[in-house]
mmCIF file of C-alpha atoms in Angstrom:
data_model
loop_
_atom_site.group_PDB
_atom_site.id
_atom_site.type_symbol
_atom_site.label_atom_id
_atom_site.label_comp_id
_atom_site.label_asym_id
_atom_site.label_seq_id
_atom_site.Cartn_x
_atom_site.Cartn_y
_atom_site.Cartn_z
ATOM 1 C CA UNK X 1 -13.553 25.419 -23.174
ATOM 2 C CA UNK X 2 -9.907 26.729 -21.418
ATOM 3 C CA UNK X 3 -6.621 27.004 -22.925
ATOM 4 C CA UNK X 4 -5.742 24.197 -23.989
ATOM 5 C CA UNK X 5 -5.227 22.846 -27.143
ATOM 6 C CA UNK X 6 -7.521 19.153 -28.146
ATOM 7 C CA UNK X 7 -4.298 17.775 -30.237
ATOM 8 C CA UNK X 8 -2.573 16.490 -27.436
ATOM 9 C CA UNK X 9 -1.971 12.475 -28.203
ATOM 10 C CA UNK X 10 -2.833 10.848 -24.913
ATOM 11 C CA UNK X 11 -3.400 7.497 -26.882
ATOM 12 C CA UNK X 12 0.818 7.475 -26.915
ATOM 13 C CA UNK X 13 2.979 7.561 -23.670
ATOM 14 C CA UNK X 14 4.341 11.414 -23.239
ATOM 15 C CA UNK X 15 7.598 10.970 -23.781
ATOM 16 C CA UNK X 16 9.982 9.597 -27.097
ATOM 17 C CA UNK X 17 9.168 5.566 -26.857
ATOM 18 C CA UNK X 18 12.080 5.263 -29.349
ATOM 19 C CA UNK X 19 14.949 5.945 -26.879
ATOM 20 C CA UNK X 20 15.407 4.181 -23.692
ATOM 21 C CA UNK X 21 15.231 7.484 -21.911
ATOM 22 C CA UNK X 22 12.062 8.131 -22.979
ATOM 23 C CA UNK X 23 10.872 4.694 -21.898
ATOM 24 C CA UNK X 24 12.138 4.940 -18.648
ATOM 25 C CA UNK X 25 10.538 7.926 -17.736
ATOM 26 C CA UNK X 26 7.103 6.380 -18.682
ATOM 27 C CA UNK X 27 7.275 3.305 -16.874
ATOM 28 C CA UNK X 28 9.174 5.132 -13.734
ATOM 29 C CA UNK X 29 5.404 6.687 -13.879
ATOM 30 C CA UNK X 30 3.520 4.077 -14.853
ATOM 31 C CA UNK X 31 4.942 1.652 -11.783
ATOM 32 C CA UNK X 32 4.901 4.429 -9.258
ATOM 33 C CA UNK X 33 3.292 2.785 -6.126
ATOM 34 C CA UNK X 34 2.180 5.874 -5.143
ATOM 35 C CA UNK X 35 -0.714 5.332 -7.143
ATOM 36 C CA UNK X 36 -2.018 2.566 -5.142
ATOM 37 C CA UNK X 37 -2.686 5.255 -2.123
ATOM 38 C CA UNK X 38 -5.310 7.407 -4.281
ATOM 39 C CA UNK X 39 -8.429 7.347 -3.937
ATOM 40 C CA UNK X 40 -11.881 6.019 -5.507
ATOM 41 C CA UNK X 41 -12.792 9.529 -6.562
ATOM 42 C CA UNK X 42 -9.540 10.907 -7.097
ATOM 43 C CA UNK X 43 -9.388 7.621 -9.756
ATOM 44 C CA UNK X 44 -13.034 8.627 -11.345
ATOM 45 C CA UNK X 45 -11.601 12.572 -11.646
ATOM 46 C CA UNK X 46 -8.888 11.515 -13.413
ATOM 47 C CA UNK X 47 -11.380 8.998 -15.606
ATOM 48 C CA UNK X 48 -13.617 12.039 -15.968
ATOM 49 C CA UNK X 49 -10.448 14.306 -17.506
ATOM 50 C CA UNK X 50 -9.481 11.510 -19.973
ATOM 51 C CA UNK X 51 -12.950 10.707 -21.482
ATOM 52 C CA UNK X 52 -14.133 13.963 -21.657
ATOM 53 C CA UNK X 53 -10.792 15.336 -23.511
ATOM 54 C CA UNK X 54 -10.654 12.273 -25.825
ATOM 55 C CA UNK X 55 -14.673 13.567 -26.375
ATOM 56 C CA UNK X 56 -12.971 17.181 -27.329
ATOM 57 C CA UNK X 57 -14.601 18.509 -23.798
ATOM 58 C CA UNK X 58 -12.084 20.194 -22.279
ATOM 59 C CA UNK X 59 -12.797 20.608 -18.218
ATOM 60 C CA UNK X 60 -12.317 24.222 -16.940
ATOM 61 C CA UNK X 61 -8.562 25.371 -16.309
ATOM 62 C CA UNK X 62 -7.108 22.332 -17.074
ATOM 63 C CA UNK X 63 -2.941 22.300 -17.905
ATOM 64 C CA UNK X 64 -1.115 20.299 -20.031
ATOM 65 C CA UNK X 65 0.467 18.594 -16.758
ATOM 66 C CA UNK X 66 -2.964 18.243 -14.895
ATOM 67 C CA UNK X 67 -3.562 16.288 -18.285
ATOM 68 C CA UNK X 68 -0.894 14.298 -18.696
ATOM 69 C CA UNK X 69 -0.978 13.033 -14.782
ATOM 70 C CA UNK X 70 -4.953 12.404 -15.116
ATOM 71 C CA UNK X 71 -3.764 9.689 -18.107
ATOM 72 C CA UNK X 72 -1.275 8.348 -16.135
ATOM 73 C CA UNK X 73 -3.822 7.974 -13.037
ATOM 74 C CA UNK X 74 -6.434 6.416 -15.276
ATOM 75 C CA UNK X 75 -3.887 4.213 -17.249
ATOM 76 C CA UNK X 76 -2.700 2.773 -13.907
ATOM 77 C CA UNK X 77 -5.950 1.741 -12.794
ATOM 78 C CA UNK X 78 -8.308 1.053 -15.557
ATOM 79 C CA UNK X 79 -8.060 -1.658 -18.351
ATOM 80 C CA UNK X 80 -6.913 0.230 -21.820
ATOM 81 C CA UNK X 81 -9.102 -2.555 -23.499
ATOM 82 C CA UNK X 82 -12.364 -3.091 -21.618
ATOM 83 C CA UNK X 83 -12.476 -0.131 -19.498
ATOM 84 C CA UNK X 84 -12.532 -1.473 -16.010
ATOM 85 C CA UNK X 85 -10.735 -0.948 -12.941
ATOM 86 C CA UNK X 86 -8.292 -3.669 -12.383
ATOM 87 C CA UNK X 87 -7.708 -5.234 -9.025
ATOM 88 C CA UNK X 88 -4.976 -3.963 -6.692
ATOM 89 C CA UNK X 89 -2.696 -6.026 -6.845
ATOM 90 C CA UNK X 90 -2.526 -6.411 -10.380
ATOM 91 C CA UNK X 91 -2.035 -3.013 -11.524
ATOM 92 C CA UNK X 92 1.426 -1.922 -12.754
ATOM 93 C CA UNK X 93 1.654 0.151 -9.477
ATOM 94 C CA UNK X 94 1.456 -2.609 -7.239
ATOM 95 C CA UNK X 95 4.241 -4.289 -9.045
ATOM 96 C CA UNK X 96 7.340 -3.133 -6.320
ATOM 97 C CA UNK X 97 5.388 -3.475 -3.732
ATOM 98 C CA UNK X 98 4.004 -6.950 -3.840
ATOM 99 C CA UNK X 99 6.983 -8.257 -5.700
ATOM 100 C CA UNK X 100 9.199 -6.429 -2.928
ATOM 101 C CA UNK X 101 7.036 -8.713 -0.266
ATOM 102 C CA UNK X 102 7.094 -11.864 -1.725
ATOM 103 C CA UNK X 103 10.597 -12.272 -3.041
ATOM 104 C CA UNK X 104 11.929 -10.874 0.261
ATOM 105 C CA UNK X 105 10.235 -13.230 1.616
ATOM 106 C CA UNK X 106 11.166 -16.162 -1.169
ATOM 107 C CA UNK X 107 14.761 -15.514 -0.621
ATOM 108 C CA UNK X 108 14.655 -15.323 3.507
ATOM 109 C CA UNK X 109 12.987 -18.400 3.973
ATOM 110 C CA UNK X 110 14.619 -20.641 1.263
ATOM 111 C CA UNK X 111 16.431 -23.310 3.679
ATOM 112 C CA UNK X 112 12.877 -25.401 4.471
ATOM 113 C CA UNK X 113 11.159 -27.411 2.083
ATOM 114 C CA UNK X 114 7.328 -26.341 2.810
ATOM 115 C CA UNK X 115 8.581 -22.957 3.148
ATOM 116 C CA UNK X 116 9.846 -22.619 -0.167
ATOM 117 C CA UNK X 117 6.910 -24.596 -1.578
ATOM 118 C CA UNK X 118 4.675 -21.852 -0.286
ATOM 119 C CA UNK X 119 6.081 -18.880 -1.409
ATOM 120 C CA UNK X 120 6.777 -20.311 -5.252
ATOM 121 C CA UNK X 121 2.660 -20.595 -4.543
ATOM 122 C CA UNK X 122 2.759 -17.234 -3.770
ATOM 123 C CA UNK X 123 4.455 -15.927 -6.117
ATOM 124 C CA UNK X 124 3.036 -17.780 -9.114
ATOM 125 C CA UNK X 125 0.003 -16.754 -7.734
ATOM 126 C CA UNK X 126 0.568 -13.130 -8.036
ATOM 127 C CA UNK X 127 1.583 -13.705 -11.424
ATOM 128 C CA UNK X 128 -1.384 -15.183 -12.621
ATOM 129 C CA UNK X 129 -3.368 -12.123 -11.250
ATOM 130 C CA UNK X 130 -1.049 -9.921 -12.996
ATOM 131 C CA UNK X 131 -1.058 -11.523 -16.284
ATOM 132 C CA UNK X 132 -4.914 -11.839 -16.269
ATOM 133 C CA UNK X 133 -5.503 -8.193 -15.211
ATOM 134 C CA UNK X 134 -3.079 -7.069 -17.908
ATOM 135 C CA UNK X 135 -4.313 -8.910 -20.451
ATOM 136 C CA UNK X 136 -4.936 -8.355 -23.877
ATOM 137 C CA UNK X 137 -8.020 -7.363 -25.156
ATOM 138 C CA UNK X 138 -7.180 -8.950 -28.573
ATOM 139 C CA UNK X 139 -6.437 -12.260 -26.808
ATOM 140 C CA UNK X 140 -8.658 -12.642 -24.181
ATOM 141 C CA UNK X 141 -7.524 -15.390 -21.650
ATOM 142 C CA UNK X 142 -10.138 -18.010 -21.202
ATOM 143 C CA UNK X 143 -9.771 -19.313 -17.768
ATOM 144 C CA UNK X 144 -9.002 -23.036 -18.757
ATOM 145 C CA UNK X 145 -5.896 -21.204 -20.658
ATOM 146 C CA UNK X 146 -5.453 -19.138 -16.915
ATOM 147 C CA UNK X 147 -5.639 -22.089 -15.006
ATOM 148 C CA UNK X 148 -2.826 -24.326 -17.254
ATOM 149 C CA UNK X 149 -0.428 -21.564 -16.833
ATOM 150 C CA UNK X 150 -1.019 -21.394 -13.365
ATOM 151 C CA UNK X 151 -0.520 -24.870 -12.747
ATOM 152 C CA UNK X 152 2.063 -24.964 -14.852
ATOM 153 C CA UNK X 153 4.467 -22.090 -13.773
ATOM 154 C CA UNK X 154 3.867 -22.969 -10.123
ATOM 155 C CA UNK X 155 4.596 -26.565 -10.871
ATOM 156 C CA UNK X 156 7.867 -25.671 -12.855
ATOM 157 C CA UNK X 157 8.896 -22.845 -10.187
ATOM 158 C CA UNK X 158 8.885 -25.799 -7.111
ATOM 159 C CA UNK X 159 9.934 -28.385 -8.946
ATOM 160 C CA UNK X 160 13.144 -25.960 -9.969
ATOM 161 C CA UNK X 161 13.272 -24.517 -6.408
ATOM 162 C CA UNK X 162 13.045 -28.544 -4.901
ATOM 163 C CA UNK X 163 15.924 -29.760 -7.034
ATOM 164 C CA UNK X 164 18.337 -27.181 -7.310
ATOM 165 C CA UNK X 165 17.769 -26.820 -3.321
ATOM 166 C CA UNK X 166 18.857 -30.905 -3.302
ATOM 167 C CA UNK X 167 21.744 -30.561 -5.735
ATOM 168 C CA UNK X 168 23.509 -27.599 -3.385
ATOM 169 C CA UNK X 169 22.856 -28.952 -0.118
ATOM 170 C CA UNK X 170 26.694 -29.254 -0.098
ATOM 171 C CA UNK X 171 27.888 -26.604 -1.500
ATOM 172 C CA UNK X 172 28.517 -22.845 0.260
ATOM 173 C CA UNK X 173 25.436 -21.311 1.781
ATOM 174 C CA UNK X 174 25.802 -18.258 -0.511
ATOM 175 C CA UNK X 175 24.865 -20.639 -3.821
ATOM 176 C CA UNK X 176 21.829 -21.603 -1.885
ATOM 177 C CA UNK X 177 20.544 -18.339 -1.831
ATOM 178 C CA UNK X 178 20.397 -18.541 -5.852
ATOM 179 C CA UNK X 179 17.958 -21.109 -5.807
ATOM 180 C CA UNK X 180 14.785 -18.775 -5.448
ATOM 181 C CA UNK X 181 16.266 -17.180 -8.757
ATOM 182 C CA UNK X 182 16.492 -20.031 -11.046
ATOM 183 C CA UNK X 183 13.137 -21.267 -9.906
ATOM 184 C CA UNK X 184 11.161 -17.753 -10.885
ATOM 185 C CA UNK X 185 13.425 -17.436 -13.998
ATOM 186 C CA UNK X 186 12.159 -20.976 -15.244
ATOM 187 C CA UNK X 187 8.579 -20.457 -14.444
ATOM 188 C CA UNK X 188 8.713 -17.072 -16.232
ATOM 189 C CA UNK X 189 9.976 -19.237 -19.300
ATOM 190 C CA UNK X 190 6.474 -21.360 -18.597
ATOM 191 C CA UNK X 191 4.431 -18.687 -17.537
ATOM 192 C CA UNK X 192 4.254 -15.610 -20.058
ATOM 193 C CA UNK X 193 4.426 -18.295 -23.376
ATOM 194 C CA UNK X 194 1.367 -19.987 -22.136
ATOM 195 C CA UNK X 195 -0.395 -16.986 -20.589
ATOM 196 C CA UNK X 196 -0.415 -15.577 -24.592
ATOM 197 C CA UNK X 197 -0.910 -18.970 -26.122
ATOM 198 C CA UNK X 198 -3.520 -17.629 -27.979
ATOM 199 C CA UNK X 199 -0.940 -15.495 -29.547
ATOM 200 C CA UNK X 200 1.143 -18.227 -30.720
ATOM 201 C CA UNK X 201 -1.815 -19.906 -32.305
ATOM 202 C CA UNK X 202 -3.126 -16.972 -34.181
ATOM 203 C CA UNK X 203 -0.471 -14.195 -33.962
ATOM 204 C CA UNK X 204 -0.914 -10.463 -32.831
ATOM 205 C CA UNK X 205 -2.034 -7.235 -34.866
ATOM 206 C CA UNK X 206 0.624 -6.032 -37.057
ATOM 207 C CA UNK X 207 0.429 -2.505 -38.195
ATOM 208 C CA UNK X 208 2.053 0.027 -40.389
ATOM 209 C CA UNK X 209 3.757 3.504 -39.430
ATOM 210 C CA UNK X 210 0.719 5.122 -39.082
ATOM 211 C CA UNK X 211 -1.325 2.127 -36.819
ATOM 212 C CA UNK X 212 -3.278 0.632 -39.582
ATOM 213 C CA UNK X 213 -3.797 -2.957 -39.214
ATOM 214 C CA UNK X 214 -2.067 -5.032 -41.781
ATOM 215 C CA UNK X 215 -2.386 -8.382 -40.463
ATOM 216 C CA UNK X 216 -2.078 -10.953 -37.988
ATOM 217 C CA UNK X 217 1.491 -12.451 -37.228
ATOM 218 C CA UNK X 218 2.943 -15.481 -34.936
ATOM 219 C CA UNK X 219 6.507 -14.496 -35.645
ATOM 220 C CA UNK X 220 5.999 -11.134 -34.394
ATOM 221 C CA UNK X 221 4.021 -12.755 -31.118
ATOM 222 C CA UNK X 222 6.767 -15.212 -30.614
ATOM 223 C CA UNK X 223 9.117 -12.011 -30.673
ATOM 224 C CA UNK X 224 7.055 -10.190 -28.278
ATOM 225 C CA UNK X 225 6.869 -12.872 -26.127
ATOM 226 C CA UNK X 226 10.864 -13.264 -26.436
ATOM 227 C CA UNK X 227 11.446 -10.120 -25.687
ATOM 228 C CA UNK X 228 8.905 -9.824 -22.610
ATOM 229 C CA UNK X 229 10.315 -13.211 -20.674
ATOM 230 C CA UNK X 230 14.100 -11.489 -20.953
ATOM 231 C CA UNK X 231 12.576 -8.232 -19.480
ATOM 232 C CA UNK X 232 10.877 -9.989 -16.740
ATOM 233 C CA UNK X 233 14.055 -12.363 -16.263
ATOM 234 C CA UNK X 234 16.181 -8.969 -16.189
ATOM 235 C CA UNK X 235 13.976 -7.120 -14.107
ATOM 236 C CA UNK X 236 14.253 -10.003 -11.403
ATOM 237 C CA UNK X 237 18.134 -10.104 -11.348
ATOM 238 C CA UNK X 238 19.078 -7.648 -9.363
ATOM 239 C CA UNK X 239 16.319 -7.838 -6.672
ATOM 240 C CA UNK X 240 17.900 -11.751 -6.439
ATOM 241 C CA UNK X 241 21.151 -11.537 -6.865
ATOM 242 C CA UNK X 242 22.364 -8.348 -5.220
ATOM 243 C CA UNK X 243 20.633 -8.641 -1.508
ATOM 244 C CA UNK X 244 22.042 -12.361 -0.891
ATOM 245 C CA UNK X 245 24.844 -11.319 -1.242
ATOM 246 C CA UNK X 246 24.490 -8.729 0.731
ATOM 247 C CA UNK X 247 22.756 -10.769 3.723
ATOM 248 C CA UNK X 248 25.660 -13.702 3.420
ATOM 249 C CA UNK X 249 27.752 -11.573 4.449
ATOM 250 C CA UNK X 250 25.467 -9.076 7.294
ATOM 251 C CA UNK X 251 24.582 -12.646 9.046
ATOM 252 C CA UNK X 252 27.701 -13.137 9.937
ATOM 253 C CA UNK X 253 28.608 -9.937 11.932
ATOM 254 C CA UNK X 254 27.298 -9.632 15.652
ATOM 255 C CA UNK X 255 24.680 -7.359 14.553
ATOM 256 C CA UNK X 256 22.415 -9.731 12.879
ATOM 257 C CA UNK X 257 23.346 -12.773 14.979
ATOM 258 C CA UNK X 258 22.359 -10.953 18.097
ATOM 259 C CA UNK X 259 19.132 -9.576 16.451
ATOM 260 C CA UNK X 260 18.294 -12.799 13.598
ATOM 261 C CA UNK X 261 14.374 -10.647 13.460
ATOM 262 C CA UNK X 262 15.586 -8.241 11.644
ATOM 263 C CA UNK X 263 16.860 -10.421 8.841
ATOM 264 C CA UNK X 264 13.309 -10.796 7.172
ATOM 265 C CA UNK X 265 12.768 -6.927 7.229
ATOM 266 C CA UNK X 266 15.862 -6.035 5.774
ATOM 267 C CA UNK X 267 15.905 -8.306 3.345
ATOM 268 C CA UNK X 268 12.234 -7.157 2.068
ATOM 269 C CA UNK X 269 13.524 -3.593 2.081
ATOM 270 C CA UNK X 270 17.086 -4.459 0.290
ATOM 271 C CA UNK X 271 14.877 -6.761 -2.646
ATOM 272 C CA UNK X 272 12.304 -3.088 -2.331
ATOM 273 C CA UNK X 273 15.366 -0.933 -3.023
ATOM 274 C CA UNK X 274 16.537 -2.785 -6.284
ATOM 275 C CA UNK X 275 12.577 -3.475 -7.760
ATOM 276 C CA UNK X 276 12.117 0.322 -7.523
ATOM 277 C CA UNK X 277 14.873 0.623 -10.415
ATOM 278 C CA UNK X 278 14.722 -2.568 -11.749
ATOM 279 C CA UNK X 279 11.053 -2.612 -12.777
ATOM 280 C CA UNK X 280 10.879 0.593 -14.638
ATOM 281 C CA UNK X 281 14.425 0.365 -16.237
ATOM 282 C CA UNK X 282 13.889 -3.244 -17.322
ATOM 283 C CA UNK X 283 10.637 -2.739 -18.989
ATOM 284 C CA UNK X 284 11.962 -0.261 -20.589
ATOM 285 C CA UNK X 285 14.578 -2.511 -22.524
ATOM 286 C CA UNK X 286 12.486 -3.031 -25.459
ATOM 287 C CA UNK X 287 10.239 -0.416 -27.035
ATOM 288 C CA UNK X 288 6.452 -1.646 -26.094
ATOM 289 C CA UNK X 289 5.511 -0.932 -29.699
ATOM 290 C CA UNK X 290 8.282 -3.041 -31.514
ATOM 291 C CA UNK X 291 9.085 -3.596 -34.938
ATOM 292 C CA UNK X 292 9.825 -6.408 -37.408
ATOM 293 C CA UNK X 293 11.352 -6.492 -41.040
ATOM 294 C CA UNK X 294 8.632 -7.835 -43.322
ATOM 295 C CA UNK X 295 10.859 -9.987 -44.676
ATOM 296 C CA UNK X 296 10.621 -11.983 -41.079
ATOM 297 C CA UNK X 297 7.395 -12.321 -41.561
ATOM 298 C CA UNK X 298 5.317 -15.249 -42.805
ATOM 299 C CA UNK X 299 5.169 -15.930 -46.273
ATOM 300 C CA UNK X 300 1.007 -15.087 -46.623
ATOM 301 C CA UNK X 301 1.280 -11.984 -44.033
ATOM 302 C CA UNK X 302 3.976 -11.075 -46.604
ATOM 303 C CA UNK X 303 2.621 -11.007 -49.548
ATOM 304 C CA UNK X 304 -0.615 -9.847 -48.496
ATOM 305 C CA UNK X 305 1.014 -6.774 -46.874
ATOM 306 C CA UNK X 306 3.449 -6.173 -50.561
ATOM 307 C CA UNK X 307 0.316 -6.578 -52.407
ATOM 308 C CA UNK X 308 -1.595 -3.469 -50.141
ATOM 309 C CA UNK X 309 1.357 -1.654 -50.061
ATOM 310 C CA UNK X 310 5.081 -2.223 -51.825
ATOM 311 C CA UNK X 311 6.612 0.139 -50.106
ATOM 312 C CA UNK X 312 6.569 -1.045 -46.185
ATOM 313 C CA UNK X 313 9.731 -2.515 -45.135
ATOM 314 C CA UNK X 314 8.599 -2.570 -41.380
ATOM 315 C CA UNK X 315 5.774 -3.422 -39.207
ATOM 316 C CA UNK X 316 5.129 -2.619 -35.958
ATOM 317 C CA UNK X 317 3.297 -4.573 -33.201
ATOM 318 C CA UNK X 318 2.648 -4.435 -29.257
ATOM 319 C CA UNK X 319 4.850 -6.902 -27.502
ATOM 320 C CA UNK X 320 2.489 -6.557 -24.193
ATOM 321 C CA UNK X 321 4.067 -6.638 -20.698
#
């Protein structure tokens, strides 16, 4: 065995998840894209480091830091609940560059209808790989419940996109370029509540201070679930709000109109610039193990958690991604 102490909590993120400092620092690691350019066995090393410390083996010279990046490796690639490795595209790392891609791409080519029919495909599509590969191993996601929110979110994103896109054919250009906006801010409002249905219908694990199960609650899920659509909403603003702008006004200098190819392209990499912020600062809003006055709670959870113990006030509870 080396140096290095077996106390170390690598079930908990390594910084303070009660500030928003401490949050941000974990998810600017947990979405760093870099990850996506490692390799199978530099993934199974890191595997290998996390399984064997949890085990109380400790491998040869290890640091603290070697540690701490190893968990962060195998946390961005492999399911916390079932233990396999999650697609590409639907790890947390792939998260600024595929949604970098696609809403570059959403906002570029909003003017035509199939065009904007295709991407909100896109798009929704992505989501639905996301949301499966993330999800939670308390709630598994049966893939009737998969395929409603799927149809669902895409149907609510074009239907959004189609009509707003009618109602400002006469207004300024610049308003147009909303429209791509609205649309993935309404199917997030579809999406996430019926991606965690299950939730709703039979609540999430409550716990107390110290992570002992108290319960099951649908008020807390319904706050999770809250809280995770105005992070996701958030986390899309400035990636569709700032670069229109931006473009509006670049298209109409000589630049751009003699060279309308590099419109797409800088666009992608102006939406890229914002999600590398946005995605790890927005996440970070709300803690990702939240809390809830028992008093909220529902009457049975209630008493059932006053008659174990009197003395909790406050439960706690995963509000997912």
């Amino acid at each position: 065995m080396g140096d290095l102490p077996l106390n170390i909590n690598i079930q908990e993120p390594r910084w303070d998840q009660s500030t928003f400092l401490g949050r941000a620092k974990h998810f600017f690691t947990v979405t760093d894209p870099r990850n996506l350019l490692l390799s199978g066995e530099q993934l199974e090393a890191s595997r290998n480091i996390v399984q064997n410390y949890r085990a109380g083996v400790i491998t040869p010279g290890l640091t603290e830091d070697q540690l701490w990046k190893a968990k962060y490796v195998y946390d961005s690639a492999f399911h916390p609940d079932t233990g396999e490795k999650v697609v590409l595209i639907g790890r947390m790392s792939a998260q600024v560059p595929m949604n970098m891609t696609i809403t570059g791409c959403m906002l570029t080519f909003y003017r035509k209808t199939p065009t904007v029919v295709f991407w909100q495909w896109i798009n929704q599509s992505f989501n639905a790989v996301v949301n499966y590969s993330n999800r939670s191993g308390d709630a598994p996601i049966t893939v009737q419940q998969l395929g409603t929110a799927y149809v669902s979110a895409t149907t609510g994103a074009v239907a959004t996109a189609l009509g707003l896109k009618s109602l400002t054919k006469h207004l300024p250009p610049l308003v147009g370029r909303f429209v791509p906006f609205a649309a993935v801010a309404a199917a997030n409002c579809i999406n996430i509540p019926l991606m965690r249905q299950r939730e709703l219908q039979v609540g999430i694990p409550v716990t107390d201070e110290a992570g002992q199960r108290l319960g099951h609650s649908v008020t807390a899920a319904k706050q999770g679930i809250f809280q995770v659509v105005v992070s996701r909403i958030c986390m899309a603003i400035p990636a569709m709000a700032i670069p229109p702008v931006i473009m509006d006004s670049l298209e109409k200098r000589d630049f751009l109109k003699r060279r309308p190819w590099l419109g797409a392209p800088l666009q992608v990499g102006l939406v890229g610039f914002c999600l590398v912020f946005a995605t790890p600062l927005c996440c970070a809003l709300f803690p990702q193990r939240s809390s809830i006055h028992v008093t909220k709670l529902e009457p049975e959870l209630r008493a059932q958690i006053h008659k174990q113990n009197p003395s909790i006030e406050v439960v706690y509870y995963n509000k997912g991604l």
